[in-house]
Amino acid sequence: MADNNQLLQAPRGTYDALPEEQKYWRFIKKKFNKRCENFNFSRIDTPFFEYANLFTRSIGETSDIVSKEMFYLAKRGEGEPDLVLRPEGTAGIVRAYIEHGMQNLPKPVKLYYFGPMFRYSRPQSGRFRQFFQLGFEIFGEDDPCSDVLAILLSFSILKDLKLTSNIILEINSLGCKICQKDIRKTLTSYFNQYKEYLCPECFSRLAENPLRILDCKQQRCQSLVKSGPQIVDHLCQDCKEHLQKVLEGLDELGITYDLNPSLVRGLDYYTRTVFEFRDKADETRQSSLGGGGRYDNLVEQYGGPATPAVGFAAGVERIISKLKEYQVKIPQVKKLDVFLIQIGDKAKKKVITLARDLTDQGFSFNCCLGKDSLKSQLRSADKFGATIALIIGQREALDDSVILRNMLTSSQQTVKINKLENILKKQLLKAKQASEQKNN
Ligand code: HAM
């Protein structure tokens, strides 16, 4: 049973996106959607929960996400397979791709998404248990230019959000199905020689997935990693050329990058290119703004036809925190057009029909129907930031008119309701121009 204190707190690792935060969300969604649509991506939404084995098979049973961070839902029926809240978007989209026969669509199939993900990790700055990702996936192309396109789209999204001047792109290749096996073997035999020096977590990673040791943050593991074998030196010829072409493509675009030989990412499905964007000032892995890579085996692994793929996802909360840190100017939410003021019962009824007509005509309105005095309602109009107040008293209610008050200049005029739409449009335009002039 939750005690009273718990009832008054959002669950650990979650937060409320309050009204004053919404401008950031609106800004990010708008820029993200526009970029994806311009790159001719189509929107996809998959369920917030999926069968657990979708993730265990793709992300990897020994990954932190699967072994420690999955949110299991209580079973409702006998023999029902385990359901979990999705920890990421890619696996569900691959499932949907196969389930809906998207392999028959013209290639490349390009999909984008925006939604909540859930990971039961230890909450800390920039790490939540419920967080939002924006992301996209490209199916059906193995050409290195497709990787470049994915990085270009990711970069362009961050550029639209005015974040590119402080970020770096890190890139690496994890090799294909074949050379990744050799790489794992090479790493295993190297780390086996020094296993007593590894941190306890890497000690068990050695048996499960030696690649993960590469991005351990512990000093003692890092020194071993630095003097150990480098993945790039063990890539097969095809994978080397693939990486080379991706880097040339980035050079062509003028997108600078750091080749990070120990970038492996926390999900097992990657092959060849992996990449991450992080803020130059941030050191830790939690600070990655977004990351992605190629996963050429996943569709086939799920029983679909062999389909190369590449994708990316970024954490929306981390983007918002950077927007705040760098004081990126977020366009103001549309101002309130009209505040409706009523004095007397007849006027109150009029306000409701007027509200209906004004919103039908595209104006925004607010009112305080619980208040009766002109003075207190004018004060509310001011507090809500209305451009215009429309006052309806006994007389106006009877002769279908309103008193139109410009809240900035306090000038007033009586207007017949059937003439109101045009006059309002003109007055609001004038007010908008005046405020733009003031801001320039
Ligand atoms: P990921 O690196 O696990 O990749 O997550 C992508 C981004 O989600 C991270 O860079 C970070 O910004 C954000 N993120 C992850 N965990 C948290 C958390 N606990 N709290 C807040 N933000 C978080 C993926 O999820 C892959 N599906 C990306 C991908 C798409 N690869 C190919 N296609």
Coordinates of C-alpha atoms and ligand atoms in Angstrom, one line a residue:
M1 CA 0.0 0.0 0.0
A2 CA 1.3 3.4 -0.9
D3 CA 1.5 5.8 2.0
N4 CA 0.2 9.4 1.8
N5 CA 3.6 10.8 0.9
Q6 CA 4.0 8.4 -2.0
L7 CA 0.5 9.3 -3.3
L8 CA 1.7 12.9 -3.6
Q9 CA 4.8 12.1 -5.7
A10 CA 5.2 11.0 -9.2
P11 CA 6.8 7.5 -9.2
R12 CA 10.6 7.5 -9.0
G13 CA 12.2 8.1 -12.3
T14 CA 9.1 9.8 -13.8
Y15 CA 8.1 13.5 -14.0
D16 CA 5.2 15.7 -14.9
A17 CA 5.6 17.7 -18.1
L18 CA 3.9 20.9 -16.7
P19 CA 2.2 23.5 -18.9
E20 CA 5.3 25.8 -18.8
E21 CA 7.4 22.9 -20.2
Q22 CA 5.1 22.3 -23.1
K23 CA 6.7 24.9 -25.4
Y24 CA 9.8 22.7 -25.5
W25 CA 7.9 19.6 -26.4
R26 CA 5.9 21.5 -29.1
F27 CA 9.1 23.0 -30.5
I28 CA 10.9 19.6 -30.7
K29 CA 8.0 17.7 -32.1
K30 CA 7.4 20.4 -34.8
K31 CA 11.1 20.5 -35.9
F32 CA 11.4 16.7 -35.8
N33 CA 8.2 15.9 -37.7
K34 CA 9.1 18.5 -40.4
R35 CA 12.6 17.1 -41.0
C36 CA 11.4 13.6 -41.2
E37 CA 8.6 14.5 -43.6
N38 CA 11.0 16.4 -45.7
F39 CA 13.2 13.3 -45.9
N40 CA 10.0 11.5 -47.0
F41 CA 9.7 9.3 -43.8
S42 CA 6.3 8.0 -42.8
R43 CA 5.1 8.1 -39.2
I44 CA 4.6 4.8 -37.3
D45 CA 3.2 4.2 -33.8
T46 CA 3.6 0.8 -32.2
P47 CA 2.2 -0.3 -28.8
F48 CA 3.7 0.8 -25.5
F49 CA 3.9 -2.8 -24.5
E50 CA 5.1 -5.9 -26.4
Y51 CA 5.8 -9.5 -25.7
A52 CA 9.0 -9.7 -23.6
N53 CA 10.9 -12.1 -26.0
L54 CA 10.8 -9.4 -28.7
F55 CA 13.4 -7.5 -26.7
T56 CA 15.3 -10.4 -25.1
R57 CA 16.0 -11.8 -28.6
S58 CA 17.1 -8.5 -30.2
I59 CA 18.7 -6.3 -27.5
G60 CA 20.4 -9.3 -25.9
E61 CA 19.6 -11.3 -22.8
T62 CA 22.8 -10.2 -21.1
S63 CA 22.4 -6.4 -21.9
D64 CA 21.6 -4.1 -19.0
I65 CA 18.4 -3.2 -20.6
V66 CA 17.1 -6.8 -20.8
S67 CA 18.7 -8.3 -17.7
K68 CA 18.1 -5.4 -15.3
E69 CA 15.8 -2.7 -16.7
M70 CA 12.7 -4.3 -18.2
F71 CA 9.3 -3.4 -16.7
Y72 CA 7.3 -6.7 -16.6
L73 CA 3.5 -6.4 -16.5
A74 CA 1.5 -8.7 -14.2
K75 CA 0.1 -11.7 -16.0
R76 CA -3.7 -11.8 -16.3
G77 CA -4.2 -15.2 -17.6
E78 CA -2.9 -18.8 -17.4
G79 CA -0.1 -19.4 -19.8
E80 CA 0.0 -15.9 -21.1
P81 CA 3.4 -14.9 -22.5
D82 CA 5.3 -12.2 -20.6
L83 CA 4.5 -8.6 -21.5
V84 CA 6.8 -5.7 -20.9
L85 CA 6.7 -2.0 -21.3
R86 CA 8.9 -1.2 -24.3
P87 CA 12.4 -0.1 -23.4
E88 CA 13.1 1.2 -27.0
G89 CA 11.4 1.6 -30.3
T90 CA 13.4 -0.4 -32.9
A91 CA 12.4 -3.9 -32.0
G92 CA 8.7 -3.1 -32.1
I93 CA 9.1 -1.4 -35.5
V94 CA 10.9 -4.4 -36.9
R95 CA 8.1 -6.6 -35.6
A96 CA 5.5 -4.3 -37.3
Y97 CA 7.6 -4.3 -40.5
I98 CA 7.4 -8.1 -40.7
E99 CA 3.8 -8.4 -39.4
H100 CA 2.4 -6.0 -42.0
G101 CA 4.4 -7.2 -44.9
M102 CA 6.3 -3.9 -45.3
Q103 CA 9.0 -5.8 -47.2
N104 CA 6.7 -5.5 -50.2
L105 CA 6.7 -1.7 -50.1
P106 CA 9.2 0.2 -52.4
K107 CA 12.6 0.3 -50.7
P108 CA 13.9 2.0 -48.8
V109 CA 11.1 1.9 -46.2
K110 CA 11.5 4.9 -44.0
L111 CA 9.7 5.2 -40.7
Y112 CA 9.8 7.7 -37.8
Y113 CA 8.3 7.7 -34.3
F114 CA 8.0 9.8 -31.1
G115 CA 6.8 8.2 -27.9
P116 CA 7.5 7.0 -24.3
M117 CA 10.0 4.3 -23.5
F118 CA 10.4 2.6 -20.1
R119 CA 13.6 1.3 -18.4
Y120 CA 13.8 0.3 -14.8
S121 CA 17.2 1.9 -14.3
R122 CA 18.6 3.8 -11.3
P123 CA 17.3 7.3 -11.8
Q124 CA 19.8 10.1 -12.0
S125 CA 20.4 13.3 -13.9
G126 CA 19.3 12.6 -17.6
R127 CA 18.2 9.1 -16.8
F128 CA 14.5 8.4 -16.3
R129 CA 12.4 5.3 -15.9
Q130 CA 9.8 6.7 -18.3
F131 CA 11.4 8.9 -21.0
F132 CA 10.6 9.9 -24.6
Q133 CA 12.5 9.0 -27.7
L134 CA 12.3 10.5 -31.1
G135 CA 13.6 8.2 -33.7
F136 CA 13.6 6.7 -37.2
E137 CA 14.5 3.5 -39.0
I138 CA 15.4 2.9 -42.7
F139 CA 14.9 -0.6 -44.1
G140 CA 16.2 -2.2 -47.2
E141 CA 19.5 -0.6 -48.0
D142 CA 23.0 -1.8 -47.1
D143 CA 24.9 0.9 -49.0
P144 CA 27.2 3.0 -46.8
C145 CA 25.4 6.1 -48.2
S146 CA 22.3 4.9 -46.3
D147 CA 24.3 5.2 -43.0
V148 CA 25.4 8.6 -44.1
L149 CA 21.8 9.6 -44.8
A150 CA 20.8 8.4 -41.3
I151 CA 23.5 10.4 -39.7
L152 CA 22.7 13.4 -41.8
L153 CA 19.0 13.2 -40.8
S154 CA 20.0 12.9 -37.1
F155 CA 22.4 15.8 -37.4
S156 CA 19.8 17.9 -39.2
I157 CA 17.3 17.3 -36.5
L158 CA 19.8 18.5 -33.9
K159 CA 20.7 21.4 -36.1
D160 CA 17.1 22.5 -36.3
L161 CA 17.0 22.4 -32.5
K162 CA 20.1 24.7 -32.5
L163 CA 22.2 22.1 -30.7
T164 CA 24.9 21.3 -33.2
S165 CA 27.5 23.9 -32.2
N166 CA 28.3 22.0 -28.9
I167 CA 28.0 18.4 -29.9
I168 CA 30.3 15.8 -31.3
L169 CA 29.5 12.8 -33.3
E170 CA 31.3 9.6 -32.3
I171 CA 31.4 6.7 -34.8
N172 CA 32.7 3.1 -34.9
S173 CA 32.1 -0.1 -36.8
L174 CA 31.2 -3.4 -35.0
G175 CA 31.7 -5.5 -38.1
C176 CA 29.3 -7.9 -39.8
K177 CA 28.0 -11.3 -38.6
I178 CA 31.2 -13.0 -39.6
C179 CA 33.9 -10.6 -38.5
Q180 CA 32.0 -9.8 -35.3
K181 CA 32.5 -13.4 -34.2
D182 CA 36.3 -13.1 -34.8
I183 CA 36.4 -9.8 -32.9
R184 CA 34.6 -11.3 -29.9
K185 CA 37.1 -14.2 -29.9
T186 CA 40.1 -11.9 -30.1
L187 CA 38.7 -9.8 -27.3
T188 CA 37.9 -12.8 -25.1
S189 CA 41.4 -14.2 -25.4
Y190 CA 42.9 -10.8 -24.7
F191 CA 40.8 -10.0 -21.6
N192 CA 41.1 -13.6 -20.4
Q193 CA 44.8 -12.9 -19.7
Y194 CA 43.9 -10.0 -17.4
K195 CA 40.5 -11.1 -16.0
E196 CA 41.6 -10.6 -12.4
Y197 CA 42.1 -6.9 -13.1
L198 CA 38.6 -6.4 -14.6
C199 CA 35.8 -4.9 -12.5
P200 CA 33.3 -7.5 -11.3
E201 CA 30.7 -6.5 -13.9
C202 CA 33.2 -6.8 -16.7
F203 CA 34.4 -10.1 -15.3
S204 CA 30.9 -11.5 -16.0
R205 CA 30.7 -9.5 -19.3
L206 CA 33.7 -11.4 -20.5
A207 CA 31.8 -14.7 -20.7
E208 CA 28.6 -13.0 -22.0
N209 CA 29.7 -10.3 -24.4
P210 CA 33.3 -9.1 -24.3
L211 CA 32.4 -6.1 -26.6
R212 CA 30.7 -4.5 -23.6
I213 CA 33.9 -4.3 -21.7
L214 CA 35.0 -1.7 -24.2
D215 CA 32.7 1.0 -23.0
C216 CA 33.1 0.3 -19.2
K217 CA 33.8 3.5 -17.4
Q218 CA 36.0 2.0 -14.7
Q219 CA 39.6 3.2 -14.8
R220 CA 41.1 -0.3 -14.4
C221 CA 39.0 -1.7 -17.3
Q222 CA 39.7 1.4 -19.5
S223 CA 43.5 1.0 -19.2
L224 CA 43.2 -2.6 -20.3
V225 CA 40.9 -1.5 -23.2
K226 CA 43.4 1.1 -24.3
S227 CA 46.3 -1.3 -24.7
G228 CA 44.1 -4.1 -26.1
P229 CA 43.0 -5.1 -29.6
Q230 CA 41.0 -2.5 -31.6
I231 CA 37.8 -3.5 -33.4
V232 CA 38.7 -1.6 -36.6
D233 CA 41.9 -3.6 -37.0
H234 CA 39.9 -6.9 -37.0
L235 CA 37.2 -5.9 -39.5
C236 CA 36.9 -7.9 -42.7
Q237 CA 37.7 -6.2 -45.9
D238 CA 34.1 -5.5 -46.8
C239 CA 33.4 -4.0 -43.4
K240 CA 36.6 -1.9 -43.5
E241 CA 35.5 -0.5 -46.9
H242 CA 32.0 0.1 -45.6
L243 CA 33.3 2.2 -42.7
Q244 CA 35.7 4.0 -45.0
K245 CA 32.8 5.0 -47.3
V246 CA 30.7 6.2 -44.4
L247 CA 33.5 8.4 -43.2
E248 CA 34.1 9.8 -46.7
G249 CA 30.4 10.6 -47.0
L250 CA 30.5 12.5 -43.7
D251 CA 33.6 14.4 -45.0
E252 CA 31.7 15.3 -48.1
L253 CA 28.9 16.7 -46.0
G254 CA 31.3 18.5 -43.7
I255 CA 30.0 16.7 -40.6
T256 CA 32.9 16.3 -38.3
Y257 CA 33.3 13.1 -36.2
D258 CA 35.5 11.3 -33.8
L259 CA 36.3 7.7 -34.6
N260 CA 35.9 6.1 -31.2
P261 CA 37.2 2.5 -31.3
S262 CA 35.5 1.6 -28.1
L263 CA 32.0 2.8 -29.0
V264 CA 29.9 -0.3 -28.8
R265 CA 26.4 0.9 -27.6
G266 CA 24.3 -1.1 -25.2
L267 CA 22.1 -3.1 -27.5
D268 CA 23.2 -6.4 -29.2
Y269 CA 21.6 -6.0 -32.5
Y270 CA 24.1 -3.7 -34.1
T271 CA 26.3 -4.6 -37.0
R272 CA 28.8 -2.4 -38.8
T273 CA 28.2 1.4 -38.2
V274 CA 27.3 2.6 -34.7
F275 CA 27.2 6.3 -33.8
E276 CA 26.3 8.6 -31.0
F277 CA 25.9 12.3 -30.5
R278 CA 27.0 13.8 -27.2
D279 CA 27.7 17.2 -25.8
K280 CA 31.3 18.2 -25.8
A281 CA 31.1 19.3 -22.2
D282 CA 29.6 16.0 -21.0
E283 CA 31.9 13.0 -20.1
T284 CA 29.6 10.2 -19.1
R285 CA 27.6 7.7 -21.3
Q286 CA 24.3 8.9 -19.7
S287 CA 24.9 12.1 -21.5
S288 CA 24.5 10.8 -25.0
L289 CA 21.8 12.9 -26.7
G290 CA 21.1 10.2 -29.2
G291 CA 22.6 7.2 -30.9
G292 CA 22.0 4.6 -33.5
G293 CA 23.5 2.3 -36.0
R294 CA 23.1 -0.5 -38.5
Y295 CA 21.3 -3.7 -37.7
D296 CA 21.5 -5.9 -40.8
N297 CA 20.5 -9.2 -39.2
L298 CA 17.5 -8.2 -37.0
V299 CA 14.6 -8.6 -39.5
E300 CA 15.9 -12.0 -40.6
Q301 CA 16.5 -13.0 -36.9
Y302 CA 12.8 -12.3 -36.3
G303 CA 11.8 -14.6 -39.2
G304 CA 11.5 -11.9 -41.9
P305 CA 13.4 -11.8 -45.2
A306 CA 17.1 -10.7 -45.0
T307 CA 16.8 -6.9 -44.8
P308 CA 19.6 -4.5 -44.0
A309 CA 18.5 -1.6 -41.8
V310 CA 19.9 1.5 -40.0
G311 CA 18.3 3.8 -37.5
F312 CA 18.6 6.4 -34.7
A313 CA 16.9 7.6 -31.6
A314 CA 17.4 10.5 -29.2
G315 CA 16.2 11.2 -25.7
V316 CA 13.7 14.1 -25.6
E317 CA 14.3 15.0 -22.0
R318 CA 18.1 15.2 -22.6
I319 CA 17.4 17.5 -25.6
I320 CA 15.1 19.7 -23.5
S321 CA 17.8 19.9 -20.8
K322 CA 20.3 21.1 -23.4
L323 CA 17.9 23.6 -24.9
K324 CA 17.6 25.1 -21.4
E325 CA 21.3 24.9 -20.7
Y326 CA 22.2 26.7 -24.0
Q327 CA 19.2 29.1 -23.6
V328 CA 17.9 28.3 -27.0
K329 CA 15.2 30.8 -27.8
I330 CA 11.9 28.8 -28.1
P331 CA 9.2 30.6 -30.2
Q332 CA 6.4 31.8 -27.9
V333 CA 3.2 29.9 -27.8
K334 CA 0.4 31.7 -29.6
K335 CA -0.9 34.6 -27.5
L336 CA -4.4 34.5 -26.1
D337 CA -6.6 36.5 -28.6
V338 CA -9.7 37.3 -26.6
F339 CA -10.9 37.3 -22.9
L340 CA -14.7 37.3 -22.6
I341 CA -16.1 39.3 -19.7
Q342 CA -19.7 39.1 -18.6
I343 CA -21.8 41.2 -16.3
G344 CA -25.2 39.7 -15.4
D345 CA -27.0 36.4 -16.2
K346 CA -28.1 37.3 -19.7
A347 CA -24.5 38.2 -20.6
K348 CA -23.2 34.9 -19.1
K349 CA -25.4 33.0 -21.6
K350 CA -24.2 35.2 -24.4
V351 CA -20.6 34.5 -23.5
I352 CA -21.1 30.8 -24.2
T353 CA -22.5 31.2 -27.7
L354 CA -19.9 33.9 -28.4
A355 CA -17.1 31.5 -27.3
R356 CA -18.5 28.8 -29.7
D357 CA -18.6 31.3 -32.6
L358 CA -15.1 32.7 -31.9
T359 CA -13.4 29.3 -31.7
D360 CA -15.3 28.3 -34.9
Q361 CA -13.8 31.4 -36.5
G362 CA -10.3 30.3 -35.3
F363 CA -9.8 32.7 -32.4
S364 CA -8.5 31.6 -29.0
F365 CA -10.5 32.7 -25.9
N366 CA -10.6 32.4 -22.2
C367 CA -13.1 33.6 -19.5
C368 CA -13.8 33.3 -15.8
L369 CA -17.5 32.4 -15.5
G370 CA -17.3 32.3 -11.7
K371 CA -16.4 36.0 -11.4
D372 CA -19.0 38.7 -11.7
S373 CA -17.2 42.1 -11.3
L374 CA -15.8 43.9 -14.3
K375 CA -12.7 44.9 -12.4
S376 CA -11.7 41.3 -11.3
Q377 CA -12.4 40.0 -14.8
L378 CA -10.3 42.7 -16.4
R379 CA -7.5 41.7 -14.0
S380 CA -7.8 38.1 -15.1
A381 CA -7.7 39.2 -18.8
D382 CA -4.5 40.9 -18.0
K383 CA -3.0 37.9 -16.1
F384 CA -3.9 35.5 -18.9
G385 CA -2.1 37.9 -21.4
A386 CA -5.2 38.5 -23.6
T387 CA -4.8 40.9 -26.5
I388 CA -8.4 42.0 -26.5
A389 CA -11.2 41.9 -23.9
L390 CA -14.8 41.6 -25.0
I391 CA -17.2 42.9 -22.4
I392 CA -20.9 42.0 -22.4
G393 CA -23.2 43.8 -20.0
Q394 CA -27.0 43.9 -19.7
R395 CA -27.3 46.4 -22.6
E396 CA -24.9 44.6 -25.0
A397 CA -26.7 41.3 -24.3
L398 CA -29.9 42.8 -25.4
D399 CA -28.7 44.5 -28.6
D400 CA -26.2 41.9 -29.8
S401 CA -23.1 43.9 -29.3
V402 CA -19.9 43.8 -27.3
I403 CA -17.5 46.4 -25.9
L404 CA -14.1 45.7 -27.5
R405 CA -11.2 46.7 -25.3
N406 CA -7.7 46.7 -26.5
M407 CA -5.7 45.5 -23.5
L408 CA -2.5 47.2 -24.5
T409 CA -3.9 50.7 -25.2
S410 CA -7.1 50.5 -23.1
S411 CA -9.0 52.0 -25.9
Q412 CA -12.7 50.8 -26.2
Q413 CA -15.3 50.7 -28.9
T414 CA -18.8 49.1 -29.1
V415 CA -19.1 46.6 -32.0
K416 CA -22.1 44.7 -33.3
I417 CA -21.5 40.9 -33.0
N418 CA -22.1 40.3 -36.7
K419 CA -19.2 42.7 -37.5
L420 CA -17.0 41.4 -34.8
E421 CA -15.0 38.8 -36.8
N422 CA -13.4 41.3 -39.2
I423 CA -12.7 43.9 -36.6
L424 CA -11.1 41.3 -34.3
K425 CA -8.9 40.1 -37.2
K426 CA -7.7 43.6 -38.0
Q427 CA -7.0 44.5 -34.3
L428 CA -5.1 41.2 -33.6
L429 CA -3.0 41.7 -36.8
K430 CA -2.1 45.2 -35.7
A431 CA -1.2 44.0 -32.2
K432 CA 0.9 41.2 -33.6
Q433 CA 2.8 43.6 -35.9
A434 CA 3.3 46.1 -33.0
S435 CA 4.8 43.3 -30.8
E436 CA 7.0 42.0 -33.6
Q437 CA 8.3 45.5 -34.1
K438 CA 9.0 45.8 -30.4
N439 CA 10.9 42.5 -30.4
N440 CA 13.1 43.4 -33.4
Ligands
HAM1 P1 19.7 4.0 -26.9 O1 21.1 4.5 -27.0 O2 19.5 3.0 -25.9 O3 19.3 3.5 -28.4 O4 18.7 5.2 -26.7 C1 18.7 6.3 -27.5 C2 18.7 7.6 -26.6 O5 17.6 7.5 -25.7 C3 19.9 7.8 -25.7 O6 21.0 8.4 -26.5 C4 19.4 8.8 -24.7 O7 19.4 10.1 -25.2 C5 17.9 8.3 -24.5 N1 17.8 7.5 -23.3 C6 18.1 6.2 -23.2 N2 17.8 5.7 -22.0 C7 17.3 6.8 -21.3 C8 16.9 7.0 -19.9 N3 16.8 6.0 -19.0 N4 16.4 8.2 -19.6 C9 16.4 9.3 -20.5 N5 16.9 9.1 -21.8 C10 17.3 7.9 -22.2 C11 18.1 3.0 -28.7 O8 17.2 3.0 -28.0 C12 18.0 2.4 -30.1 N6 16.7 1.9 -30.3 C13 18.4 3.5 -31.1 C14 18.3 3.0 -32.5 C15 17.3 3.2 -33.4 N7 19.2 2.3 -33.1 C16 18.8 2.0 -34.3 N8 17.6 2.5 -34.5

